Structure formats: structure tokens, C-alpha cells
Amino acid sequence: MKTKGAIQQVSSGGVIFRRGSAGIEIALIRKTLKDGKRVWCLPKGWVEPGERLEETAVREVREETGLHGEILQKIGDISYQFYSKEDRARIDKTVHFFLMDYRGGDTADHDAEVDAAEWFPLDQAETAMIYPTEKEIVRKAGELLKTV
């Protein structure tokens, strides 16, 4: 839902997974919010000018987790609104998420934007996460992984 006069922001990210001896794992990132609260969430970021949504997802996952992945398919989108004190404006944000197969890299190589990047068993990732809309993306990814 778009708010009249709101700034439109578009981001893209991914659910990167690997199959291990303990089953399917996905990578989450931990960020510290402005209020000091630490949260586990999915890697995502702004779409740069001239960049396709898929390119942004691959780049952001690589930057924020240290992992390289290949997109298998789109999972879905989430949309939300918030007020930005910096912009002094209402923001309407849409984030596009893609399912990504792990191809290499190490979570220790994440960038400074995040506190940590770690692998979580798929069935435990939601418990660590805080945002309901991202939890829903992880649930959808789990359903898609049953058919991949």
C-alpha cells in the first residue's frame, strides 16, 4: 500500500541455504538497532541505480554474510511503512527476496554493516528472528526447498 507523498524505497535480499549433515541451514545476519537492541534478520539492501533486483540480492548477501550464492527463484516481497527522522518523511519500502543456493564463502567475511553472520538450521531460524514478515519469507523458502 502506497502512502500519498511518501518516499518509495526498494531493496532486495536473499535466503541463502546449504544442505549439511544436520539438514538445511540458512544464513542470518545480526544487526544492532539505533536503540541498542540486537536482532537476527535476513540480508538485504538498497537497489543501486541500474541494478536488477537479482543483482542486488546476490551483492547484498555477499556483502552482509560473506557468502556467494546462485539465485534459484523468487520467494516473494514484503512491504512496510515507517517514518524517517533523517528524511523527515514517511517511507514506503518494498523488499524483494530470492532463494539462493550456497556456492562458497565464509560468514567471517561479512562487512562492517553487520555484527555477525551465522548459519542456522532452517527449523530454528525463525525462533532467532524478530520481524514477522521476514519469518514468513523463511517459511515460504522452507516450502520451496521441499520442491527444489
Tab-separated table of N, CA and C in Angstrom:
chain	number	residue	atom	x	y	z
A	1	MET	N	0.843	-1.169	0.000
A	1	MET	CA	0.000	0.000	0.000
A	1	MET	C	0.894	1.240	0.000
A	2	LYS	N	0.667	2.122	-0.954
A	2	LYS	CA	1.487	3.321	-1.062
A	2	LYS	C	0.802	4.495	-0.374
A	3	THR	N	1.597	5.225	0.399
A	3	THR	CA	1.104	6.395	1.111
A	3	THR	C	1.358	7.623	0.258
A	4	LYS	N	0.335	8.468	0.120
A	4	LYS	CA	0.478	9.672	-0.684
A	4	LYS	C	1.577	10.557	-0.099
A	5	GLY	N	2.514	10.982	-0.974
A	5	GLY	CA	3.605	11.853	-0.544
A	5	GLY	C	4.773	11.142	0.109
A	6	ALA	N	4.690	9.821	0.243
A	6	ALA	CA	5.766	9.065	0.885
A	6	ALA	C	6.907	8.820	-0.098
A	7	ILE	N	8.106	8.682	0.437
A	7	ILE	CA	9.281	8.316	-0.354
A	7	ILE	C	9.221	6.808	-0.592
A	8	GLN	N	9.421	6.398	-1.835
A	8	GLN	CA	9.410	4.976	-2.187
A	8	GLN	C	10.842	4.432	-2.139
A	9	GLN	N	11.043	3.358	-1.392
A	9	GLN	CA	12.346	2.702	-1.327
A	9	GLN	C	12.188	1.251	-1.765
A	10	VAL	N	13.194	0.758	-2.511
A	10	VAL	CA	13.185	-0.626	-2.973
A	10	VAL	C	14.497	-1.288	-2.565
A	11	SER	N	14.371	-2.442	-1.926
A	11	SER	CA	15.526	-3.230	-1.528
A	11	SER	C	15.364	-4.649	-2.040
A	12	SER	N	16.448	-5.395	-1.960
A	12	SER	CA	16.437	-6.780	-2.398
A	12	SER	C	17.376	-7.574	-1.503
A	13	GLY	N	17.037	-8.833	-1.289
A	13	GLY	CA	17.860	-9.672	-0.434
A	13	GLY	C	17.622	-11.134	-0.723
A	14	GLY	N	18.181	-11.976	0.134
A	14	GLY	CA	18.057	-13.397	-0.134
A	14	GLY	C	18.048	-14.272	1.089
A	15	VAL	N	17.509	-15.465	0.866
A	15	VAL	CA	17.613	-16.565	1.820
A	15	VAL	C	18.597	-17.528	1.186
A	16	ILE	N	19.837	-17.499	1.685
A	16	ILE	CA	20.869	-18.383	1.150
A	16	ILE	C	20.893	-19.637	2.017
A	17	PHE	N	20.937	-20.807	1.370
A	17	PHE	CA	20.865	-22.064	2.103
A	17	PHE	C	21.969	-23.016	1.668
A	18	ARG	N	22.217	-23.985	2.553
A	18	ARG	CA	23.111	-25.098	2.231
A	18	ARG	C	22.533	-26.350	2.873
A	19	ARG	N	22.882	-27.475	2.300
A	19	ARG	CA	22.459	-28.754	2.862
A	19	ARG	C	23.657	-29.345	3.594
A	20	GLY	N	23.461	-29.622	4.869
A	20	GLY	CA	24.535	-30.191	5.677
A	20	GLY	C	24.102	-31.503	6.289
A	21	SER	N	24.954	-32.074	7.108
A	21	SER	CA	24.635	-33.353	7.744
A	21	SER	C	23.438	-33.222	8.685
A	22	ALA	N	23.206	-32.011	9.202
A	22	ALA	CA	22.085	-31.781	10.116
A	22	ALA	C	20.837	-31.301	9.369
A	23	GLY	N	20.886	-31.271	8.038
A	23	GLY	CA	19.744	-30.807	7.260
A	23	GLY	C	20.019	-29.458	6.620
A	24	ILE	N	18.960	-28.743	6.267
A	24	ILE	CA	19.085	-27.458	5.589
A	24	ILE	C	19.380	-26.357	6.598
A	25	GLU	N	20.355	-25.512	6.251
A	25	GLU	CA	20.698	-24.345	7.063
A	25	GLU	C	20.567	-23.095	6.206
A	26	ILE	N	20.209	-21.976	6.860
A	26	ILE	CA	20.175	-20.688	6.173
A	26	ILE	C	21.048	-19.707	6.944
A	27	ALA	N	21.546	-18.703	6.235
A	27	ALA	CA	22.404	-17.698	6.867
A	27	ALA	C	21.569	-16.486	7.269
A	28	LEU	N	21.764	-16.053	8.508
A	28	LEU	CA	21.140	-14.842	9.025
A	28	LEU	C	22.230	-13.869	9.435
A	29	ILE	N	21.856	-12.590	9.489
A	29	ILE	CA	22.792	-11.569	9.960
A	29	ILE	C	22.258	-10.969	11.250
A	30	ARG	N	23.176	-10.525	12.099
A	30	ARG	CA	22.787	-9.829	13.328
A	30	ARG	C	23.184	-8.370	13.196
A	31	LYS	N	22.220	-7.492	13.452
A	31	LYS	CA	22.448	-6.053	13.419
A	31	LYS	C	22.091	-5.467	14.772
A	32	THR	N	22.710	-4.331	15.082
A	32	THR	CA	22.352	-3.585	16.277
A	32	THR	C	21.533	-2.377	15.836
A	33	LEU	N	20.318	-2.278	16.360
A	33	LEU	CA	19.439	-1.163	16.015
A	33	LEU	C	19.876	0.105	16.746
A	34	LYS	N	19.303	1.238	16.339
A	34	LYS	CA	19.668	2.523	16.946
A	34	LYS	C	19.417	2.555	18.447
A	35	ASP	N	18.442	1.779	18.914
A	35	ASP	CA	18.144	1.739	20.355
A	35	ASP	C	19.037	0.751	21.110
A	36	GLY	N	19.991	0.134	20.398
A	36	GLY	CA	20.923	-0.795	21.026
A	36	GLY	C	20.475	-2.249	20.992
A	37	LYS	N	19.255	-2.510	20.574
A	37	LYS	CA	18.734	-3.873	20.506
A	37	LYS	C	19.400	-4.618	19.360
A	38	ARG	N	19.775	-5.872	19.611
A	38	ARG	CA	20.386	-6.718	18.584
A	38	ARG	C	19.331	-7.638	18.001
A	39	VAL	N	19.290	-7.728	16.668
A	39	VAL	CA	18.284	-8.550	16.006
A	39	VAL	C	18.925	-9.417	14.923
A	40	TRP	N	18.388	-10.623	14.761
A	40	TRP	CA	18.773	-11.510	13.666
A	40	TRP	C	17.766	-11.305	12.544
A	41	CYS	N	18.264	-11.153	11.327
A	41	CYS	CA	17.381	-10.904	10.200
A	41	CYS	C	18.021	-11.421	8.914
A	42	LEU	N	17.297	-11.244	7.818
A	42	LEU	CA	17.794	-11.668	6.513
A	42	LEU	C	18.659	-10.568	5.888
A	43	PRO	N	19.666	-10.950	5.119
A	43	PRO	CA	20.483	-9.950	4.422
A	43	PRO	C	19.695	-9.287	3.293
A	44	LYS	N	19.806	-7.962	3.229
A	44	LYS	CA	19.084	-7.197	2.207
A	44	LYS	C	19.672	-5.803	2.135
A	45	GLY	N	19.378	-5.101	1.046
A	45	GLY	CA	19.870	-3.740	0.917
A	45	GLY	C	19.278	-3.041	-0.291
A	46	TRP	N	19.592	-1.753	-0.392
A	46	TRP	CA	19.043	-0.905	-1.446
A	46	TRP	C	19.497	-1.329	-2.823
A	47	VAL	N	18.582	-1.205	-3.762
A	47	VAL	CA	18.890	-1.458	-5.164
A	47	VAL	C	19.617	-0.220	-5.689
A	48	GLU	N	20.825	-0.434	-6.196
A	48	GLU	CA	21.628	0.656	-6.746
A	48	GLU	C	21.114	1.031	-8.135
A	49	PRO	N	21.327	2.276	-8.578
A	49	PRO	CA	20.891	2.691	-9.923
A	49	PRO	C	21.449	1.759	-11.000
A	50	GLY	N	20.578	1.305	-11.887
A	50	GLY	CA	20.985	0.429	-12.976
A	50	GLY	C	21.100	-1.034	-12.603
A	51	GLU	N	20.855	-1.366	-11.357
A	51	GLU	CA	20.999	-2.735	-10.874
A	51	GLU	C	19.645	-3.449	-10.941
A	52	ARG	N	19.666	-4.689	-11.351
A	52	ARG	CA	18.452	-5.506	-11.317
A	52	ARG	C	18.256	-6.050	-9.905
A	53	LEU	N	17.015	-6.388	-9.560
A	53	LEU	CA	16.704	-6.907	-8.225
A	53	LEU	C	17.568	-8.121	-7.882
A	54	GLU	N	17.753	-9.002	-8.858
A	54	GLU	CA	18.552	-10.211	-8.629
A	54	GLU	C	20.014	-9.864	-8.350
A	55	GLU	N	20.550	-8.893	-9.074
A	55	GLU	CA	21.939	-8.476	-8.852
A	55	GLU	C	22.104	-7.903	-7.450
A	56	THR	N	21.132	-7.120	-7.020
A	56	THR	CA	21.188	-6.553	-5.670
A	56	THR	C	21.169	-7.660	-4.628
A	57	ALA	N	20.291	-8.633	-4.807
A	57	ALA	CA	20.193	-9.733	-3.839
A	57	ALA	C	21.528	-10.468	-3.701
A	58	VAL	N	22.152	-10.795	-4.827
A	58	VAL	CA	23.438	-11.510	-4.802
A	58	VAL	C	24.502	-10.646	-4.123
A	59	ARG	N	24.555	-9.368	-4.491
A	59	ARG	CA	25.556	-8.457	-3.918
A	59	ARG	C	25.356	-8.283	-2.415
A	60	GLU	N	24.120	-8.025	-1.993
A	60	GLU	CA	23.854	-7.785	-0.579
A	60	GLU	C	24.117	-9.027	0.273
A	61	VAL	N	23.740	-10.192	-0.217
A	61	VAL	CA	24.031	-11.425	0.518
A	61	VAL	C	25.535	-11.595	0.656
A	62	ARG	N	26.268	-11.344	-0.430
A	62	ARG	CA	27.732	-11.467	-0.388
A	62	ARG	C	28.341	-10.484	0.607
A	63	GLU	N	27.895	-9.212	0.545
A	63	GLU	CA	28.458	-8.190	1.432
A	63	GLU	C	28.125	-8.452	2.900
A	64	GLU	N	26.868	-8.778	3.172
A	64	GLU	CA	26.431	-8.864	4.561
A	64	GLU	C	26.686	-10.215	5.224
A	65	THR	N	26.878	-11.280	4.428
A	65	THR	CA	27.130	-12.597	5.022
A	65	THR	C	28.514	-13.149	4.708
A	66	GLY	N	29.168	-12.622	3.672
A	66	GLY	CA	30.440	-13.179	3.217
A	66	GLY	C	30.255	-14.387	2.321
A	67	LEU	N	29.001	-14.711	1.979
A	67	LEU	CA	28.696	-15.917	1.216
A	67	LEU	C	28.322	-15.597	-0.229
A	68	HIS	N	28.663	-16.517	-1.114
A	68	HIS	CA	28.331	-16.399	-2.527
A	68	HIS	C	27.216	-17.395	-2.829
A	69	GLY	N	26.194	-16.929	-3.526
A	69	GLY	CA	25.083	-17.809	-3.842
A	69	GLY	C	24.571	-17.601	-5.253
A	70	GLU	N	23.822	-18.580	-5.697
A	70	GLU	CA	23.182	-18.527	-7.020
A	70	GLU	C	21.673	-18.513	-6.806
A	71	ILE	N	21.008	-17.572	-7.448
A	71	ILE	CA	19.552	-17.473	-7.306
A	71	ILE	C	18.876	-18.641	-8.007
A	72	LEU	N	17.951	-19.270	-7.263
A	72	LEU	CA	17.141	-20.341	-7.836
A	72	LEU	C	15.776	-19.819	-8.270
A	73	GLN	N	15.165	-18.980	-7.415
A	73	GLN	CA	13.870	-18.398	-7.757
A	73	GLN	C	13.492	-17.313	-6.758
A	74	LYS	N	12.485	-16.550	-7.114
A	74	LYS	CA	11.987	-15.508	-6.221
A	74	LYS	C	11.110	-16.156	-5.156
A	75	ILE	N	11.243	-15.684	-3.921
A	75	ILE	CA	10.409	-16.174	-2.816
A	75	ILE	C	9.164	-15.311	-2.697
A	76	GLY	N	9.361	-13.996	-2.675
A	76	GLY	CA	8.243	-13.072	-2.510
A	76	GLY	C	8.734	-11.717	-2.057
A	77	ASP	N	7.795	-10.844	-1.750
A	77	ASP	CA	8.092	-9.471	-1.347
A	77	ASP	C	7.455	-9.186	0.009
A	78	ILE	N	8.041	-8.227	0.712
A	78	ILE	CA	7.392	-7.672	1.896
A	78	ILE	C	7.353	-6.157	1.712
A	79	SER	N	6.330	-5.545	2.239
A	79	SER	CA	6.193	-4.091	2.169
A	79	SER	C	5.833	-3.577	3.551
A	80	TYR	N	6.400	-2.428	3.886
A	80	TYR	CA	6.074	-1.801	5.163
A	80	TYR	C	6.320	-0.315	5.077
A	81	GLN	N	5.770	0.397	6.047
A	81	GLN	CA	5.904	1.845	6.106
A	81	GLN	C	6.552	2.233	7.433
A	82	PHE	N	7.302	3.330	7.403
A	82	PHE	CA	7.890	3.874	8.628
A	82	PHE	C	8.179	5.346	8.424
A	83	TYR	N	8.457	6.027	9.516
A	83	TYR	CA	8.800	7.441	9.437
A	83	TYR	C	10.308	7.577	9.617
A	84	SER	N	10.950	8.319	8.723
A	84	SER	CA	12.385	8.561	8.797
A	84	SER	C	12.631	9.962	9.354
A	85	LYS	N	13.262	10.014	10.534
A	85	LYS	CA	13.615	11.321	11.105
A	85	LYS	C	14.641	12.027	10.226
A	86	GLU	N	15.576	11.262	9.653
A	86	GLU	CA	16.618	11.832	8.796
A	86	GLU	C	16.021	12.520	7.571
A	87	ASP	N	15.041	11.856	6.949
A	87	ASP	CA	14.408	12.401	5.745
A	87	ASP	C	13.210	13.288	6.070
A	88	ARG	N	12.798	13.240	7.329
A	88	ARG	CA	11.582	13.947	7.754
A	88	ARG	C	10.416	13.625	6.842
A	89	ALA	N	10.278	12.315	6.585
A	89	ALA	CA	9.250	11.878	5.652
A	89	ALA	C	8.801	10.459	5.967
A	90	ARG	N	7.628	10.136	5.477
A	90	ARG	CA	7.104	8.789	5.548
A	90	ARG	C	7.781	7.987	4.437
A	91	ILE	N	8.141	6.758	4.731
A	91	ILE	CA	8.805	5.889	3.769
A	91	ILE	C	7.914	4.674	3.504
A	92	ASP	N	7.700	4.370	2.242
A	92	ASP	CA	7.054	3.124	1.829
A	92	ASP	C	8.164	2.252	1.252
A	93	LYS	N	8.423	1.127	1.901
A	93	LYS	CA	9.537	0.277	1.482
A	93	LYS	C	9.032	-1.081	1.019
A	94	THR	N	9.599	-1.556	-0.077
A	94	THR	CA	9.339	-2.907	-0.576
A	94	THR	C	10.675	-3.631	-0.659
A	95	VAL	N	10.690	-4.850	-0.125
A	95	VAL	CA	11.898	-5.678	-0.173
A	95	VAL	C	11.561	-6.958	-0.930
A	96	HIS	N	12.344	-7.254	-1.961
A	96	HIS	CA	12.183	-8.449	-2.785
A	96	HIS	C	13.187	-9.500	-2.293
A	97	PHE	N	12.709	-10.733	-2.072
A	97	PHE	CA	13.585	-11.796	-1.571
A	97	PHE	C	13.678	-12.950	-2.563
A	98	PHE	N	14.899	-13.498	-2.660
A	98	PHE	CA	15.196	-14.585	-3.583
A	98	PHE	C	15.807	-15.762	-2.824
A	99	LEU	N	15.490	-16.973	-3.268
A	99	LEU	CA	16.070	-18.195	-2.727
A	99	LEU	C	17.410	-18.410	-3.419
A	100	MET	N	18.465	-18.600	-2.623
A	100	MET	CA	19.809	-18.700	-3.174
A	100	MET	C	20.524	-19.949	-2.678
A	101	ASP	N	21.126	-20.666	-3.600
A	101	ASP	CA	21.910	-21.858	-3.297
A	101	ASP	C	23.344	-21.431	-2.970
A	102	TYR	N	23.847	-21.833	-1.814
A	102	TYR	CA	25.204	-21.502	-1.364
A	102	TYR	C	26.243	-22.095	-2.322
A	103	ARG	N	27.194	-21.251	-2.760
A	103	ARG	CA	28.252	-21.692	-3.673
A	103	ARG	C	29.645	-21.538	-3.087
A	104	GLY	N	29.786	-20.789	-1.990
A	104	GLY	CA	31.099	-20.619	-1.388
A	104	GLY	C	31.124	-19.420	-0.458
A	105	GLY	N	32.300	-19.182	0.093
A	105	GLY	CA	32.466	-18.061	1.002
A	105	GLY	C	32.406	-18.486	2.454
A	106	ASP	N	32.621	-17.507	3.332
A	106	ASP	CA	32.701	-17.757	4.769
A	106	ASP	C	31.990	-16.632	5.509
A	107	THR	N	31.178	-16.985	6.496
A	107	THR	CA	30.432	-15.975	7.248
A	107	THR	C	31.357	-15.017	8.008
A	108	ALA	N	32.584	-15.391	8.221
A	108	ALA	CA	33.536	-14.496	8.900
A	108	ALA	C	33.899	-13.303	8.020
A	109	ASP	N	33.593	-13.389	6.723
A	109	ASP	CA	33.946	-12.328	5.778
A	109	ASP	C	32.830	-11.310	5.559
A	110	HIS	N	31.880	-11.224	6.495
A	110	HIS	CA	30.796	-10.245	6.359
A	110	HIS	C	31.355	-8.831	6.506
A	111	ASP	N	30.607	-7.842	5.986
A	111	ASP	CA	31.083	-6.459	6.061
A	111	ASP	C	30.765	-5.825	7.413
A	112	ALA	N	31.205	-4.592	7.581
A	112	ALA	CA	31.069	-3.894	8.864
A	112	ALA	C	29.650	-3.426	9.151
A	113	GLU	N	28.748	-3.507	8.175
A	113	GLU	CA	27.347	-3.119	8.389
A	113	GLU	C	26.638	-4.037	9.376
A	114	VAL	N	27.150	-5.248	9.525
A	114	VAL	CA	26.507	-6.227	10.407
A	114	VAL	C	27.465	-6.637	11.516
A	115	ASP	N	26.877	-7.056	12.640
A	115	ASP	CA	27.678	-7.512	13.782
A	115	ASP	C	28.192	-8.934	13.580
A	116	ALA	N	27.348	-9.756	12.953
A	116	ALA	CA	27.688	-11.165	12.779
A	116	ALA	C	26.856	-11.750	11.654
A	117	ALA	N	27.354	-12.841	11.097
A	117	ALA	CA	26.607	-13.645	10.136
A	117	ALA	C	26.834	-15.092	10.545
A	118	GLU	N	25.736	-15.856	10.616
A	118	GLU	CA	25.845	-17.247	11.070
A	118	GLU	C	24.849	-18.123	10.341
A	119	TRP	N	25.197	-19.411	10.261
A	119	TRP	CA	24.292	-20.422	9.722
A	119	TRP	C	23.358	-20.889	10.830
A	120	PHE	N	22.085	-21.053	10.505
A	120	PHE	CA	21.083	-21.562	11.441
A	120	PHE	C	20.342	-22.719	10.782
A	121	PRO	N	20.053	-23.787	11.541
A	121	PRO	CA	19.182	-24.823	10.987
A	121	PRO	C	17.855	-24.167	10.580
A	122	LEU	N	17.337	-24.536	9.429
A	122	LEU	CA	16.115	-23.922	8.918
A	122	LEU	C	15.000	-23.934	9.953
A	123	ASP	N	14.855	-25.046	10.665
A	123	ASP	CA	13.755	-25.151	11.624
A	123	ASP	C	13.981	-24.328	12.899
A	124	GLN	N	15.159	-23.747	13.074
A	124	GLN	CA	15.428	-22.914	14.255
A	124	GLN	C	15.611	-21.432	13.912
A	125	ALA	N	15.713	-21.115	12.641
A	125	ALA	CA	15.981	-19.736	12.223
A	125	ALA	C	14.874	-18.781	12.668
A	126	GLU	N	13.621	-19.188	12.493
A	126	GLU	CA	12.505	-18.310	12.857
A	126	GLU	C	12.527	-17.921	14.328
A	127	THR	N	12.930	-18.831	15.181
A	127	THR	CA	12.982	-18.561	16.612
A	127	THR	C	13.972	-17.444	16.922
A	128	ALA	N	15.065	-17.385	16.178
A	128	ALA	CA	16.086	-16.358	16.406
A	128	ALA	C	15.670	-15.001	15.848
A	129	MET	N	14.816	-15.025	14.828
A	129	MET	CA	14.439	-13.794	14.117
A	129	MET	C	13.359	-13.021	14.871
A	130	ILE	N	13.273	-11.710	14.589
A	130	ILE	CA	12.308	-10.860	15.272
A	130	ILE	C	11.185	-10.354	14.368
A	131	TYR	N	11.466	-10.107	13.095
A	131	TYR	CA	10.482	-9.490	12.210
A	131	TYR	C	9.519	-10.542	11.628
A	132	PRO	N	8.214	-10.419	11.907
A	132	PRO	CA	7.235	-11.402	11.413
A	132	PRO	C	7.222	-11.543	9.895
A	133	THR	N	7.386	-10.456	9.168
A	133	THR	CA	7.351	-10.538	7.707
A	133	THR	C	8.544	-11.326	7.169
A	134	GLU	N	9.697	-11.188	7.808
A	134	GLU	CA	10.866	-11.958	7.373
A	134	GLU	C	10.727	-13.421	7.783
A	135	LYS	N	10.095	-13.673	8.924
A	135	LYS	CA	9.820	-15.057	9.322
A	135	LYS	C	8.947	-15.742	8.274
A	136	GLU	N	7.986	-14.991	7.740
A	136	GLU	CA	7.110	-15.536	6.698
A	136	GLU	C	7.909	-15.857	5.438
A	137	ILE	N	8.868	-15.020	5.085
A	137	ILE	CA	9.738	-15.296	3.929
A	137	ILE	C	10.520	-16.588	4.166
A	138	VAL	N	11.025	-16.790	5.381
A	138	VAL	CA	11.758	-18.018	5.710
A	138	VAL	C	10.825	-19.228	5.615
A	139	ARG	N	9.578	-19.101	6.074
A	139	ARG	CA	8.610	-20.200	5.950
A	139	ARG	C	8.372	-20.539	4.471
A	140	LYS	N	8.199	-19.496	3.650
A	140	LYS	CA	7.996	-19.714	2.213
A	140	LYS	C	9.224	-20.374	1.589
A	141	ALA	N	10.409	-19.943	2.004
A	141	ALA	CA	11.641	-20.561	1.495
A	141	ALA	C	11.677	-22.039	1.858
A	142	GLY	N	11.290	-22.369	3.078
A	142	GLY	CA	11.241	-23.773	3.501
A	142	GLY	C	10.312	-24.598	2.651
A	143	GLU	N	9.159	-24.035	2.296
A	143	GLU	CA	8.216	-24.736	1.413
A	143	GLU	C	8.820	-24.941	0.027
A	144	LEU	N	9.468	-23.894	-0.490
A	144	LEU	CA	10.104	-24.010	-1.819
A	144	LEU	C	11.224	-25.056	-1.805
A	145	LEU	N	11.956	-25.138	-0.705
A	145	LEU	CA	13.070	-26.083	-0.638
A	145	LEU	C	12.606	-27.534	-0.650
A	146	LYS	N	11.356	-27.773	-0.326
A	146	LYS	CA	10.817	-29.127	-0.380
A	146	LYS	C	10.684	-29.612	-1.820
A	147	THR	N	10.627	-28.642	-2.760
A	147	THR	CA	10.443	-28.993	-4.171
A	147	THR	C	11.707	-28.809	-5.006
A	148	VAL	N	12.751	-28.241	-4.403
A	148	VAL	CA	13.992	-27.969	-5.148
A	148	VAL	C	14.916	-29.166	-5.063
